[in-house]
Short mmCIF file of C-alpha atoms in Angstrom, two decimals:
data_model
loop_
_atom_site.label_atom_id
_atom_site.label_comp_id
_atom_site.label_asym_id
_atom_site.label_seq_id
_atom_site.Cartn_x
_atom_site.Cartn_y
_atom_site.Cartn_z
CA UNK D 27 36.73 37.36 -2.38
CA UNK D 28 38.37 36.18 -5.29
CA UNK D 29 36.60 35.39 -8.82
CA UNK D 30 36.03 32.12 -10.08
CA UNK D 31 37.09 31.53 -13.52
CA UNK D 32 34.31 30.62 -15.67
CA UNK D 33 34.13 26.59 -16.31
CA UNK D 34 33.56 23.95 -18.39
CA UNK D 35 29.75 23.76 -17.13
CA UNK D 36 28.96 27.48 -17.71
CA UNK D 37 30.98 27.59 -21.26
CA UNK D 38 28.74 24.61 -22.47
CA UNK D 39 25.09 25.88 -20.72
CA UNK D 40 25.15 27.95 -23.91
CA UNK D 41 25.02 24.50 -26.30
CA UNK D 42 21.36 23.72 -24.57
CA UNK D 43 20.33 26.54 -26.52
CA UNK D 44 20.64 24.33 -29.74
CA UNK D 45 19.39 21.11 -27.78
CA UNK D 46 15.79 20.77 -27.58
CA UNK D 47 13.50 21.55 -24.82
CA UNK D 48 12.97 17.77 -23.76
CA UNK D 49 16.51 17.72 -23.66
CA UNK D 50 17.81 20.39 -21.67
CA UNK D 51 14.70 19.90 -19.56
CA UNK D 52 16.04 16.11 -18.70
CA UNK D 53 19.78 17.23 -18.44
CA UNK D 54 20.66 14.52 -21.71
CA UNK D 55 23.90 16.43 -21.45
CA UNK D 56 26.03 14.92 -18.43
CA UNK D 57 27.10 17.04 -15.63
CA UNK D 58 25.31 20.39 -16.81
CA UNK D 59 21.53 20.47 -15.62
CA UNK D 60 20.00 18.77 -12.64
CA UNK D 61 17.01 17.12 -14.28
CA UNK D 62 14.72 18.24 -11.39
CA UNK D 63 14.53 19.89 -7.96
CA UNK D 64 14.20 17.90 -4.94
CA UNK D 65 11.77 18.42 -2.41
CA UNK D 66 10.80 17.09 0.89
CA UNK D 67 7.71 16.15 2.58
CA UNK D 68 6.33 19.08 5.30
CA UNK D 69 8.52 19.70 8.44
CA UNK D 70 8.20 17.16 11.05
CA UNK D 71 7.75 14.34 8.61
CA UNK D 72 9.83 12.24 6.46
CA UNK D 73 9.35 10.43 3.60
CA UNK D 74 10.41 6.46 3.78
CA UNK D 75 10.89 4.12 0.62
CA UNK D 76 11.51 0.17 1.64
CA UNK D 77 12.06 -2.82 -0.38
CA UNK D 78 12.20 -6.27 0.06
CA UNK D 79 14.37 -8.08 -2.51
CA UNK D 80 15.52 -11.00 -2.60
CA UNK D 81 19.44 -11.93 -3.23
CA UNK D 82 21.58 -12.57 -6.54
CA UNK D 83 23.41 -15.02 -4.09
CA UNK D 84 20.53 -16.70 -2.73
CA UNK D 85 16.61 -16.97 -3.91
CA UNK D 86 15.77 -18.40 -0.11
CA UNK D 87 15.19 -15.57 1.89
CA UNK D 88 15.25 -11.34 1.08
CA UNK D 89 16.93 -8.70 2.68
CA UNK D 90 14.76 -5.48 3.92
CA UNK D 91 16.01 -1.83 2.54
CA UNK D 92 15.25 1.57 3.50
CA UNK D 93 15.53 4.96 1.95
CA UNK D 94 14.82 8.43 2.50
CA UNK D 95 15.71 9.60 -0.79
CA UNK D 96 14.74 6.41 -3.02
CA UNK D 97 18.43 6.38 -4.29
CA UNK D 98 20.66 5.55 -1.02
CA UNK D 99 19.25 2.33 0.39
CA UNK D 100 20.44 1.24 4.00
CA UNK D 101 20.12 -2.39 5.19
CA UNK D 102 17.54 -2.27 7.73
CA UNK D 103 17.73 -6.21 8.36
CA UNK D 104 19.70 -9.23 6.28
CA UNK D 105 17.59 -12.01 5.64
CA UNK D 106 15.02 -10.42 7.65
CA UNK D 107 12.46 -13.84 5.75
CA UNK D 108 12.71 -16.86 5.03
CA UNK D 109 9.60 -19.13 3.81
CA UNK D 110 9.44 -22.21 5.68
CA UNK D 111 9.87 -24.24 2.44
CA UNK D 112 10.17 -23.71 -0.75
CA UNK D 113 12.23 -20.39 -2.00
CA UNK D 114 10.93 -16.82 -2.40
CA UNK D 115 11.96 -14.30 -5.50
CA UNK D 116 10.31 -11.22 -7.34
CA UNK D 117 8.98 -10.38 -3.67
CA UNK D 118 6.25 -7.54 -3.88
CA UNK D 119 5.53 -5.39 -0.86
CA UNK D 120 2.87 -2.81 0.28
CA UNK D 121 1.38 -1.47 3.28
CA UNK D 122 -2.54 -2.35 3.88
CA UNK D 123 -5.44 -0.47 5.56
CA UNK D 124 -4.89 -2.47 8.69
CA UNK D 125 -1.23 -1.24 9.08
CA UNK D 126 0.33 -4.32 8.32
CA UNK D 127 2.83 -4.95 5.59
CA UNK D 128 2.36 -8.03 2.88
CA UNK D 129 4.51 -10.09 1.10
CA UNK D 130 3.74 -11.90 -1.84
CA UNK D 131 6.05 -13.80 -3.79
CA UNK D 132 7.32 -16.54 -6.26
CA UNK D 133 7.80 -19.68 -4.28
CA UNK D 134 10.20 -22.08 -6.88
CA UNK D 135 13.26 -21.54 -8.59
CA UNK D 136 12.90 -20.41 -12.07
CA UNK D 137 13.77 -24.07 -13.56
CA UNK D 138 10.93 -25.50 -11.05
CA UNK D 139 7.28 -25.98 -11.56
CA UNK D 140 5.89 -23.17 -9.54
CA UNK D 141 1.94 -23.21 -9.16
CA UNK D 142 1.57 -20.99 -6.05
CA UNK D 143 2.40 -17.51 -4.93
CA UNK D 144 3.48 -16.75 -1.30
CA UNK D 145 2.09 -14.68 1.44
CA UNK D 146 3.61 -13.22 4.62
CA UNK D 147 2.89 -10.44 6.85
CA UNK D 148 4.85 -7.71 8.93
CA UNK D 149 4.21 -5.02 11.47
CA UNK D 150 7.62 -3.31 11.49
CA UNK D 151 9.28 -4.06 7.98
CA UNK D 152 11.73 -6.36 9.98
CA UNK D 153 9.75 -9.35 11.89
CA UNK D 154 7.55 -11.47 9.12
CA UNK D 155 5.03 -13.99 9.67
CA UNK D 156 3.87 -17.00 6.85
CA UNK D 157 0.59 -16.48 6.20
CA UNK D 158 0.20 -19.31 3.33
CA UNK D 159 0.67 -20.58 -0.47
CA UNK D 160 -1.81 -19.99 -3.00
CA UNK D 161 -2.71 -21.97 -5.78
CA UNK D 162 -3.61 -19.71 -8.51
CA UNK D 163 -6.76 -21.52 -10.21
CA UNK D 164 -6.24 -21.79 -13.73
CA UNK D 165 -6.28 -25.21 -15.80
CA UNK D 166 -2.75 -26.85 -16.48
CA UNK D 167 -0.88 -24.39 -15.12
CA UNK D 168 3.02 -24.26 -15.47
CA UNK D 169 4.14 -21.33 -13.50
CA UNK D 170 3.14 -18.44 -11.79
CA UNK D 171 5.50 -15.94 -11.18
CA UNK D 172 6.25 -12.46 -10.10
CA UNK D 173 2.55 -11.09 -8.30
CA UNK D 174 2.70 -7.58 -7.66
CA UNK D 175 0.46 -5.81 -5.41
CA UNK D 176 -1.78 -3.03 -7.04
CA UNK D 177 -3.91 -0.88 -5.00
CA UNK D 178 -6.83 0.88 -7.09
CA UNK D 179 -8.33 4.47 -6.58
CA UNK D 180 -11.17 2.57 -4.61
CA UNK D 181 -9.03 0.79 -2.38
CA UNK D 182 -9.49 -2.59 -4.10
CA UNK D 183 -6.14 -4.17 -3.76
CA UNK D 184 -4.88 -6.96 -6.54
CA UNK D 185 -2.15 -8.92 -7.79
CA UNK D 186 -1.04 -9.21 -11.30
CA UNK D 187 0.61 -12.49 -11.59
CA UNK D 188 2.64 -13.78 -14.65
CA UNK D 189 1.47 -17.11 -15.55
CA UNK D 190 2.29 -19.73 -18.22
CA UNK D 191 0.55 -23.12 -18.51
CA UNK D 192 1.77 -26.70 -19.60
CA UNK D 193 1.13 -26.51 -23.31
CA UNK D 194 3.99 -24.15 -23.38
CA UNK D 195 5.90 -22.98 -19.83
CA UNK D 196 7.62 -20.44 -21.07
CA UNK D 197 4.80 -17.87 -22.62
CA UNK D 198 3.49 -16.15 -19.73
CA UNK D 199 0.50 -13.90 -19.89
CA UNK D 200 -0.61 -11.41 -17.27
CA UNK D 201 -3.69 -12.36 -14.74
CA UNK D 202 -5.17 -10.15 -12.46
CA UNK D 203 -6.21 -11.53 -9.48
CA UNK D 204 -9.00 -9.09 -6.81
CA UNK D 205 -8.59 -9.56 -3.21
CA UNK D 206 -11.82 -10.66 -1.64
CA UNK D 207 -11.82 -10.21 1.72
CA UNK D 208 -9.80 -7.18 3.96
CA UNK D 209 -7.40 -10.18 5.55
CA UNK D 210 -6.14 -11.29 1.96
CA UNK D 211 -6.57 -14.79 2.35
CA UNK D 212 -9.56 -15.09 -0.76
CA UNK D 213 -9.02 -13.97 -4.31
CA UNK D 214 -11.28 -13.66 -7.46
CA UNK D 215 -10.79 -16.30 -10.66
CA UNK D 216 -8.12 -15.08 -12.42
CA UNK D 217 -8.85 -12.62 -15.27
CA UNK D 218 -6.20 -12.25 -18.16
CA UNK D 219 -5.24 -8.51 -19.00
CA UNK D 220 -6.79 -7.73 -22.35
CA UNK D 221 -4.04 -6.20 -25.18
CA UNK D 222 -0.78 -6.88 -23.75
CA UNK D 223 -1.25 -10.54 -24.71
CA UNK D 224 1.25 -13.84 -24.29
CA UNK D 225 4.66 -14.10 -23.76
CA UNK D 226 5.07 -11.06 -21.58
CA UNK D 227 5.83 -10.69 -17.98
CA UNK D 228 6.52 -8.95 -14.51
CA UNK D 229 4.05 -6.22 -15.74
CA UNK D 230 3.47 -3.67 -13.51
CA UNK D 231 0.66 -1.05 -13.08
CA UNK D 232 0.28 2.60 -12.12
CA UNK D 233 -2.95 4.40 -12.60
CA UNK D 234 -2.75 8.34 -12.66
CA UNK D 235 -6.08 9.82 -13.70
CA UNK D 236 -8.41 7.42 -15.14
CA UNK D 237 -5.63 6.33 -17.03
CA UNK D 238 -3.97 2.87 -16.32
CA UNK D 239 -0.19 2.74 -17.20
CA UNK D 240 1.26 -0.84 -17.94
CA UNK D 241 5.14 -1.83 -17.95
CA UNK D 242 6.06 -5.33 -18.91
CA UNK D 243 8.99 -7.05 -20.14
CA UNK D 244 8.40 -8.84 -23.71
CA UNK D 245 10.00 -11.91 -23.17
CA UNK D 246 11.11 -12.49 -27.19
CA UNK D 247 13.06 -8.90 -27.38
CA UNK D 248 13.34 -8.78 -23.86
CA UNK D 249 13.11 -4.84 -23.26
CA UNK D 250 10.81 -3.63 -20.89
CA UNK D 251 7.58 -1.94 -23.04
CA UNK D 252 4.67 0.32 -22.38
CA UNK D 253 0.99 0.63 -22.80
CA UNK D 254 -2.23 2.23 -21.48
CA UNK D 255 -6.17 1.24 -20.73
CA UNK D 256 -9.22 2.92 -19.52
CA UNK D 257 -9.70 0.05 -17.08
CA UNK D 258 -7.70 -2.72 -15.06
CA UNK D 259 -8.47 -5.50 -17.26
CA UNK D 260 -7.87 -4.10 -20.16
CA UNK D 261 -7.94 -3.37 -23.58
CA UNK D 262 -4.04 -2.31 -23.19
CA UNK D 263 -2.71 -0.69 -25.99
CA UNK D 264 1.09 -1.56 -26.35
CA UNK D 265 2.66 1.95 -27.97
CA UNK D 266 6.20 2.21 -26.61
CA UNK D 267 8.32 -1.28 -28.03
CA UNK D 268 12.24 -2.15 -28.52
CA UNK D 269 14.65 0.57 -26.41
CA UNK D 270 12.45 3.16 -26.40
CA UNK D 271 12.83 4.38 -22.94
CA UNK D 272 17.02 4.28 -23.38
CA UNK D 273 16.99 1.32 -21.03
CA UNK D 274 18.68 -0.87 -23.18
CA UNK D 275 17.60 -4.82 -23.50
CA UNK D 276 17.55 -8.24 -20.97
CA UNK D 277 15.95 -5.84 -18.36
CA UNK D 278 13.28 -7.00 -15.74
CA UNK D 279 11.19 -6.58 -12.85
CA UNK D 280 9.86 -3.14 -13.65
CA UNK D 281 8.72 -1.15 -10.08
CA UNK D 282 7.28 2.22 -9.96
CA UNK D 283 7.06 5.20 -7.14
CA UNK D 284 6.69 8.56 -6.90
CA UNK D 285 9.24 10.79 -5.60
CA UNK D 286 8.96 13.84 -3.52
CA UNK D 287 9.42 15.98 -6.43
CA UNK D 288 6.61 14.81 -8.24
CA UNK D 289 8.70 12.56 -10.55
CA UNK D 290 8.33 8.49 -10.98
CA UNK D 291 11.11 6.32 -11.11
CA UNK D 292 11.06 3.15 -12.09
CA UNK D 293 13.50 0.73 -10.77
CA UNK D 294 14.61 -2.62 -12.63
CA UNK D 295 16.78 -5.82 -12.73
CA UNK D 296 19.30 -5.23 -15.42
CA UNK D 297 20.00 -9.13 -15.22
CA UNK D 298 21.76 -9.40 -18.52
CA UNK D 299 24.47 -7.10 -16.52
CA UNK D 300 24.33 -8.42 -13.17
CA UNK D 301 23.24 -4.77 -12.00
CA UNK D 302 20.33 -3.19 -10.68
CA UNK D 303 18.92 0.40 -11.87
CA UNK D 304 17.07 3.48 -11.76
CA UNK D 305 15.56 6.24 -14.34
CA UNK D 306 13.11 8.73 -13.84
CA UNK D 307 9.99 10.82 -15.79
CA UNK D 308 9.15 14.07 -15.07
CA UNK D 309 6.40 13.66 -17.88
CA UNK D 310 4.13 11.09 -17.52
CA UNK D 311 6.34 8.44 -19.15
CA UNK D 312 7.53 10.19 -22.45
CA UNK D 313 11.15 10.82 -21.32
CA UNK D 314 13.30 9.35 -19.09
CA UNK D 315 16.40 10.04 -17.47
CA UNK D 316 19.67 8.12 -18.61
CA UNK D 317 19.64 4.74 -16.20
CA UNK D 318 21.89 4.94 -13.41
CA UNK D 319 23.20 1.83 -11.20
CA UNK D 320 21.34 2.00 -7.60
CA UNK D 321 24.59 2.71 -5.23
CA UNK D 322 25.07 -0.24 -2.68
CA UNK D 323 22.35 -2.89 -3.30
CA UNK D 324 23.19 -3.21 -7.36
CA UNK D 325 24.60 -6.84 -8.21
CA UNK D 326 23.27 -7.91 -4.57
CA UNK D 327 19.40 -7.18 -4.91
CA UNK D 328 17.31 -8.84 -6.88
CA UNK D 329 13.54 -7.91 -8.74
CA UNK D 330 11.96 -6.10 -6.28
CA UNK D 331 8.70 -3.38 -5.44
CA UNK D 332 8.89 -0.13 -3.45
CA UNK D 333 6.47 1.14 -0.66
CA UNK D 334 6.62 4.94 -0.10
CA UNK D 335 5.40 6.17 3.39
CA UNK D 336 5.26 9.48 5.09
CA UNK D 337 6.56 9.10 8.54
CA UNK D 338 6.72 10.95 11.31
CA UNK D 339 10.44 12.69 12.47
CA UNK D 340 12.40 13.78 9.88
CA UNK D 341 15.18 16.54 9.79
CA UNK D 342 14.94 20.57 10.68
CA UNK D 343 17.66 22.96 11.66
CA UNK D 344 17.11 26.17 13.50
CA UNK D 345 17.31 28.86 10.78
CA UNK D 346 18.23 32.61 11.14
CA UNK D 347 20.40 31.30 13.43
CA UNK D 348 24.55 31.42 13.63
CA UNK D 349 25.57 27.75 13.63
CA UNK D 350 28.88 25.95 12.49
CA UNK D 351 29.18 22.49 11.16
CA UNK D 352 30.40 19.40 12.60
CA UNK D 353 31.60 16.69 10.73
CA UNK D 354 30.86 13.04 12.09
CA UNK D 355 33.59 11.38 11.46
CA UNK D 356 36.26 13.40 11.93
CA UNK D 357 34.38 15.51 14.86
CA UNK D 358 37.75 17.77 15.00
CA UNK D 359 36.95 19.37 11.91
CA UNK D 360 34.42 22.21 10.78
CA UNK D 361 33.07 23.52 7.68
CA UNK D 362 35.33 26.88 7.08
CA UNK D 363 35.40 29.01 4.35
CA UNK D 364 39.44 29.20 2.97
CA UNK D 365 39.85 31.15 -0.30
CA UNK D 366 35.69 31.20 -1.02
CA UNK D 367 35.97 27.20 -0.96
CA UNK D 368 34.27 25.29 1.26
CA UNK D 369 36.56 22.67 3.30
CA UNK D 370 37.03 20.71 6.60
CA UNK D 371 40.07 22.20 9.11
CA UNK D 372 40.36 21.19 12.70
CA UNK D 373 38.84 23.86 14.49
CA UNK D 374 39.66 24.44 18.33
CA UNK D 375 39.26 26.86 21.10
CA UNK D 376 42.66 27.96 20.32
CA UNK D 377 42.05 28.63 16.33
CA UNK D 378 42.49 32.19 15.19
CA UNK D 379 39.51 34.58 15.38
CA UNK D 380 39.38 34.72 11.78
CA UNK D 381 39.12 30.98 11.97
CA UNK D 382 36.88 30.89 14.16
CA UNK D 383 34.56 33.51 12.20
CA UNK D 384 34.81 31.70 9.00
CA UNK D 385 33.80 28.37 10.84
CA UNK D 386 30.48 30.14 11.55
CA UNK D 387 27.57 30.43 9.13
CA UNK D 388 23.88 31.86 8.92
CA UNK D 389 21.53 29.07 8.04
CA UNK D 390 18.62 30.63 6.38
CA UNK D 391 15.36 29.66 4.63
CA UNK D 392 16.82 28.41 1.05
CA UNK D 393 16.98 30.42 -1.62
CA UNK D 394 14.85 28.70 -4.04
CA UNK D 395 12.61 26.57 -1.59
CA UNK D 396 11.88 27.89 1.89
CA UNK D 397 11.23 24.02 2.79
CA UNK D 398 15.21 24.06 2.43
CA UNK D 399 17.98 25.68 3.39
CA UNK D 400 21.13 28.04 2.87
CA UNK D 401 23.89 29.25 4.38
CA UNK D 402 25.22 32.71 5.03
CA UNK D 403 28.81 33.63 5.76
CA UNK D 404 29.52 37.29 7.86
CA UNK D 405 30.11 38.95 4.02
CA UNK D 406 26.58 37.83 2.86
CA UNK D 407 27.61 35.36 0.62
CA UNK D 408 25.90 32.17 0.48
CA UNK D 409 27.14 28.51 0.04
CA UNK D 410 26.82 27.19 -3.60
CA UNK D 411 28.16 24.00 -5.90
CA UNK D 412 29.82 25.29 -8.53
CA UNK D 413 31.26 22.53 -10.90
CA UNK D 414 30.13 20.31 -7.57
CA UNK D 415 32.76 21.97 -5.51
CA UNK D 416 31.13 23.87 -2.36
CA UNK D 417 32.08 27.85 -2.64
CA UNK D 418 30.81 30.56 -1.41
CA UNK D 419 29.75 33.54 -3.88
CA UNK D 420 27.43 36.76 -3.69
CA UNK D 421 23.74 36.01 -4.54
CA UNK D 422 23.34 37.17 -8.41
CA UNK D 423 19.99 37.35 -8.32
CA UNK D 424 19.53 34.52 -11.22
CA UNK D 425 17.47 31.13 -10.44
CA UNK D 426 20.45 29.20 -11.22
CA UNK D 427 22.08 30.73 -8.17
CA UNK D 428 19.08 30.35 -5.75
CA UNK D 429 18.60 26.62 -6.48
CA UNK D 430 22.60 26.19 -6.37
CA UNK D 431 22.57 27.65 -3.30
CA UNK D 432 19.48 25.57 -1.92
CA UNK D 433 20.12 21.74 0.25
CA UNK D 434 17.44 19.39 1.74
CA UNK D 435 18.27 18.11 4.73
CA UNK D 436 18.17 14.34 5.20
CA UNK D 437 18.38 12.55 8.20
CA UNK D 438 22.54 11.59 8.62
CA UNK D 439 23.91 8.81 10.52
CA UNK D 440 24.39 10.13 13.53
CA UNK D 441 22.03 11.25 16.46
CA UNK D 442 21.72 15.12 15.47
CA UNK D 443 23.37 14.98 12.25
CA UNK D 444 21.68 16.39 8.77
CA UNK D 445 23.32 15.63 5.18
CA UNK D 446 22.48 18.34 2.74
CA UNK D 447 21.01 17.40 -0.71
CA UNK D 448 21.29 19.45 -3.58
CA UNK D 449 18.11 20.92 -4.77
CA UNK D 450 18.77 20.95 -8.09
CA UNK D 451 20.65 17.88 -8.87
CA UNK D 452 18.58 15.50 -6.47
CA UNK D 453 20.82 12.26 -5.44
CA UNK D 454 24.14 14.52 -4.66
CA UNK D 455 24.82 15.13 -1.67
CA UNK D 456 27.37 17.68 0.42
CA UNK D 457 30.33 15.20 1.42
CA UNK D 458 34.29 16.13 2.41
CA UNK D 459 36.42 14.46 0.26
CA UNK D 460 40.60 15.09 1.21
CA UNK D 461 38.76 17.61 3.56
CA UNK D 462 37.02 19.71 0.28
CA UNK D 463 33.21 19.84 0.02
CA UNK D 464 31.89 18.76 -2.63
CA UNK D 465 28.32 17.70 -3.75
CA UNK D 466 28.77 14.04 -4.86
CA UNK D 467 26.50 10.82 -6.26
CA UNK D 468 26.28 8.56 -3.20
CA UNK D 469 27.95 5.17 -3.68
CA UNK D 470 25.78 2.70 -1.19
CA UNK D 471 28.95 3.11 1.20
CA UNK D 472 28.72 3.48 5.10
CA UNK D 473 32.08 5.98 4.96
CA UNK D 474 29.85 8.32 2.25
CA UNK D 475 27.24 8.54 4.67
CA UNK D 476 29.18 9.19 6.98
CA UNK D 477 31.64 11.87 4.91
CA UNK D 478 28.18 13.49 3.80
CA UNK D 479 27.25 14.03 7.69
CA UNK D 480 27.27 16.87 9.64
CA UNK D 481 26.19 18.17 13.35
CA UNK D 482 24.62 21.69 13.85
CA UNK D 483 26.76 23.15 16.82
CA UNK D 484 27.13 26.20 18.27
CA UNK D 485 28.80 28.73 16.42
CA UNK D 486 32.38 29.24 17.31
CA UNK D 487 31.97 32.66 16.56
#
């Protein structure tokens, strides 16, 4: 097996030592470190992110999303609602006690008069229902914009609403408004959230703890900032102002989720770009992750929430077991090991033996997760990105090998297909590219799905 010269990435892993921890720890230094592991719910279960945004080409009806990963978002249904007047923007979406899913949503163009929020309702994600418009009670109001859902440790479920009244329509303050009954159709008076204080807006909520954690775009600087309270309603205390998250400015619609890794990312509307992104915290909000473009939807979707589900299904492969690898769509060709390097040849019933053999692989528990996998060729050596090419490479022993050498298998977009996410750079995935493996950022596209799936078949050798 022949030796692979040692690389840009490897040369410059000695530099972290003179980068600090934060640093290393959040991979600040571009193509060296993942900046977590990935991880995936128990077998037999998936986990399931959907949104509901509405369109940079039209405020009048939203598009519904879905995810497995929370990066690569597939169109589950184009404009899947569409409020029987009115328009519909900044939808917020979450799933309630009594299985349904809500909408609620701004119901007027931003240049309109907008004194009520919208309602509808779903069983599937795809099929909505109107429920109604809501005046939100408070004296001389302008607008009311952007309500997004919040469900408390109790189970209370609310809406913070950004409202401005007629004395001056463009200073919005935060209200929080409390559910009263289980069918949502009665709300509290509106309360105003102590600290954070006027001209802010889409502010968005996470508790962890007995900590409440509030994100909200100052409308005079623009950047999305940060604060904390002991309770819902406040006193906020505003500590994290100007680009202080690496964001960068005219940002909006803030929307939080955990991941499967334990991280949160928050997504938001770089509108000031035309382009829609991601970053993610691996310590309760101190650092984040340089903001990437969401693949696909960015420059189509517009402010939008995230529900997280664990579903049922999900994706397993038979391990200690010979298989070989089946691409979709060209269902001729086969992983094979050629020279330690992972690539795609047509493989037949009348390719050589040696072919044959080096079409055929051990998947195993992974390396560095057991909730993973790797895979075994007949010399022992195990599948590994190296620079984010596939190769194939004794087991050193080291973690860095073990988690290079570790996927999570993701539903692919066939019936019986798996794509194979790196563990340690979370997002990539295994895709053929001029028939070479490689582990690659997705790009929203149908044909990377598909390049990036793969059938489990009987071993050819």
């Amino acid at each position: 097996m022949s030796t692979a010269p040692t690389p840009p990435r490897r040369t410059l892993l000695r530099a972290l030592a003179a980068l600090p921890a934060a640093a290393a720890l959040l991979g600040e230094t571009p193509g060296l470190l993942g900046t977590a592991l990935a991880a995936v719910p128990p077998a037999g279960s998936a986990s399931r992110y959907t949104i509901v945004p509405f369109l940079n080409s039209n405020d009048g009806t939203v598009n519904v999303y879905q995810s497995d990963d929370a990066t690569d978002f597939r169109l589950l249904r184009a404009s899947a609602y569409t409020p029987p007047a009115n328009r519909i923007r900044d939808a917020s979406v979450f799933k309630h006690t009594d299985g349904s899913y809500y909408l609620s949503y701004t119901t007027h163009t931003w240049q309109d008069v907008s004194t009520t929020i919208g309602f509808a309702r779903s069983a599937d994600r795809v099929n909505w229902t109107f429920l109604y418009d809501y005046t939100v009670p408070i004296p001389n109001l302008s607008r009311a914009w952007a309500p997004e859902w919040f469900v408390d440790a109790d189970g209370s479920v609310h809406l913070i609403v950004s409202c401005s009244t007629t004395d001056n329509e463009w200073i919005f303050t935060p209200y929080l408004l409390t559910a009263t009954n289980s069918a949502l159709t009665a709300w509290s008076s509106p309360i105003a959230l102590s600290g954070i204080g006027p001209n802010h807006i889409d502010t968005f909520i996470v508790r962890i703890g007995s900590t409440y954690h509030a994100f909200t775009k100052n409308e005079t600087t623009k950047y999305i900032e940060y604060g904390t309270a002991s309770s819902l309603t406040g006193p906020y205390t505003i500590t994290r102002t100007g680009d202080w998250a690496g964001w960068g400015s005219y940002r909006e619609g803030p929307a939080l989720v955990q991941l499967d890794n334990g991280g949160r990312r928050i997504f938001f509307d770089g509108y000031g770009d035309g382009s829609y992104y991601y970053s993610d915290s691996y310590d309760t909000f101190t650092t984040w992750t340089t903001p990437a473009k969401l693949p696909g939807i960015s420059g189509t979707a517009r402010h939008f929430t995230v529900v997280k589900e664990t579903v049922s299904g999900g994706t397993s492969i038979t391990r200690n077991a010979a298989r070989s690898l089946q691409s979709v769509n060209y269902t001729t060709r086969y992983w094979e090991e050629q020279s330690a390097l992972l690539n795609l040849p047509v493989v037949n019933a009348s390719s050589a033996t040696a072919d044959k053999q080096a079409a055929t692989f051990t998947v195993v528990a992974g390396l560095a997760d057991a909730n993973g996998y790797s895979f075994r060729d007949a010399s022992g050596a195990y599948l590994r990105h190296y620079d984010f090419r596939g190769r194939f490479d004794a087991d050193d022993g080291t973690t860095t090998f073990a988690e290079d050498a570790t996927f999570i298998a993701r539903t692919g977009t066939a019936s019986g297909s798996v794509r194979f996410e790196s563990y340690n750079y979370p997002g990539r995935y295994l895709r053929h590219y001029n028939y070479q493996l490689r582990v690659d950022l997705p790009d929203g596209t149908d044909l990377f799905r598909q390049d990036s799936s793969f059938v489990p078949v009987t071993a050819w050798s």
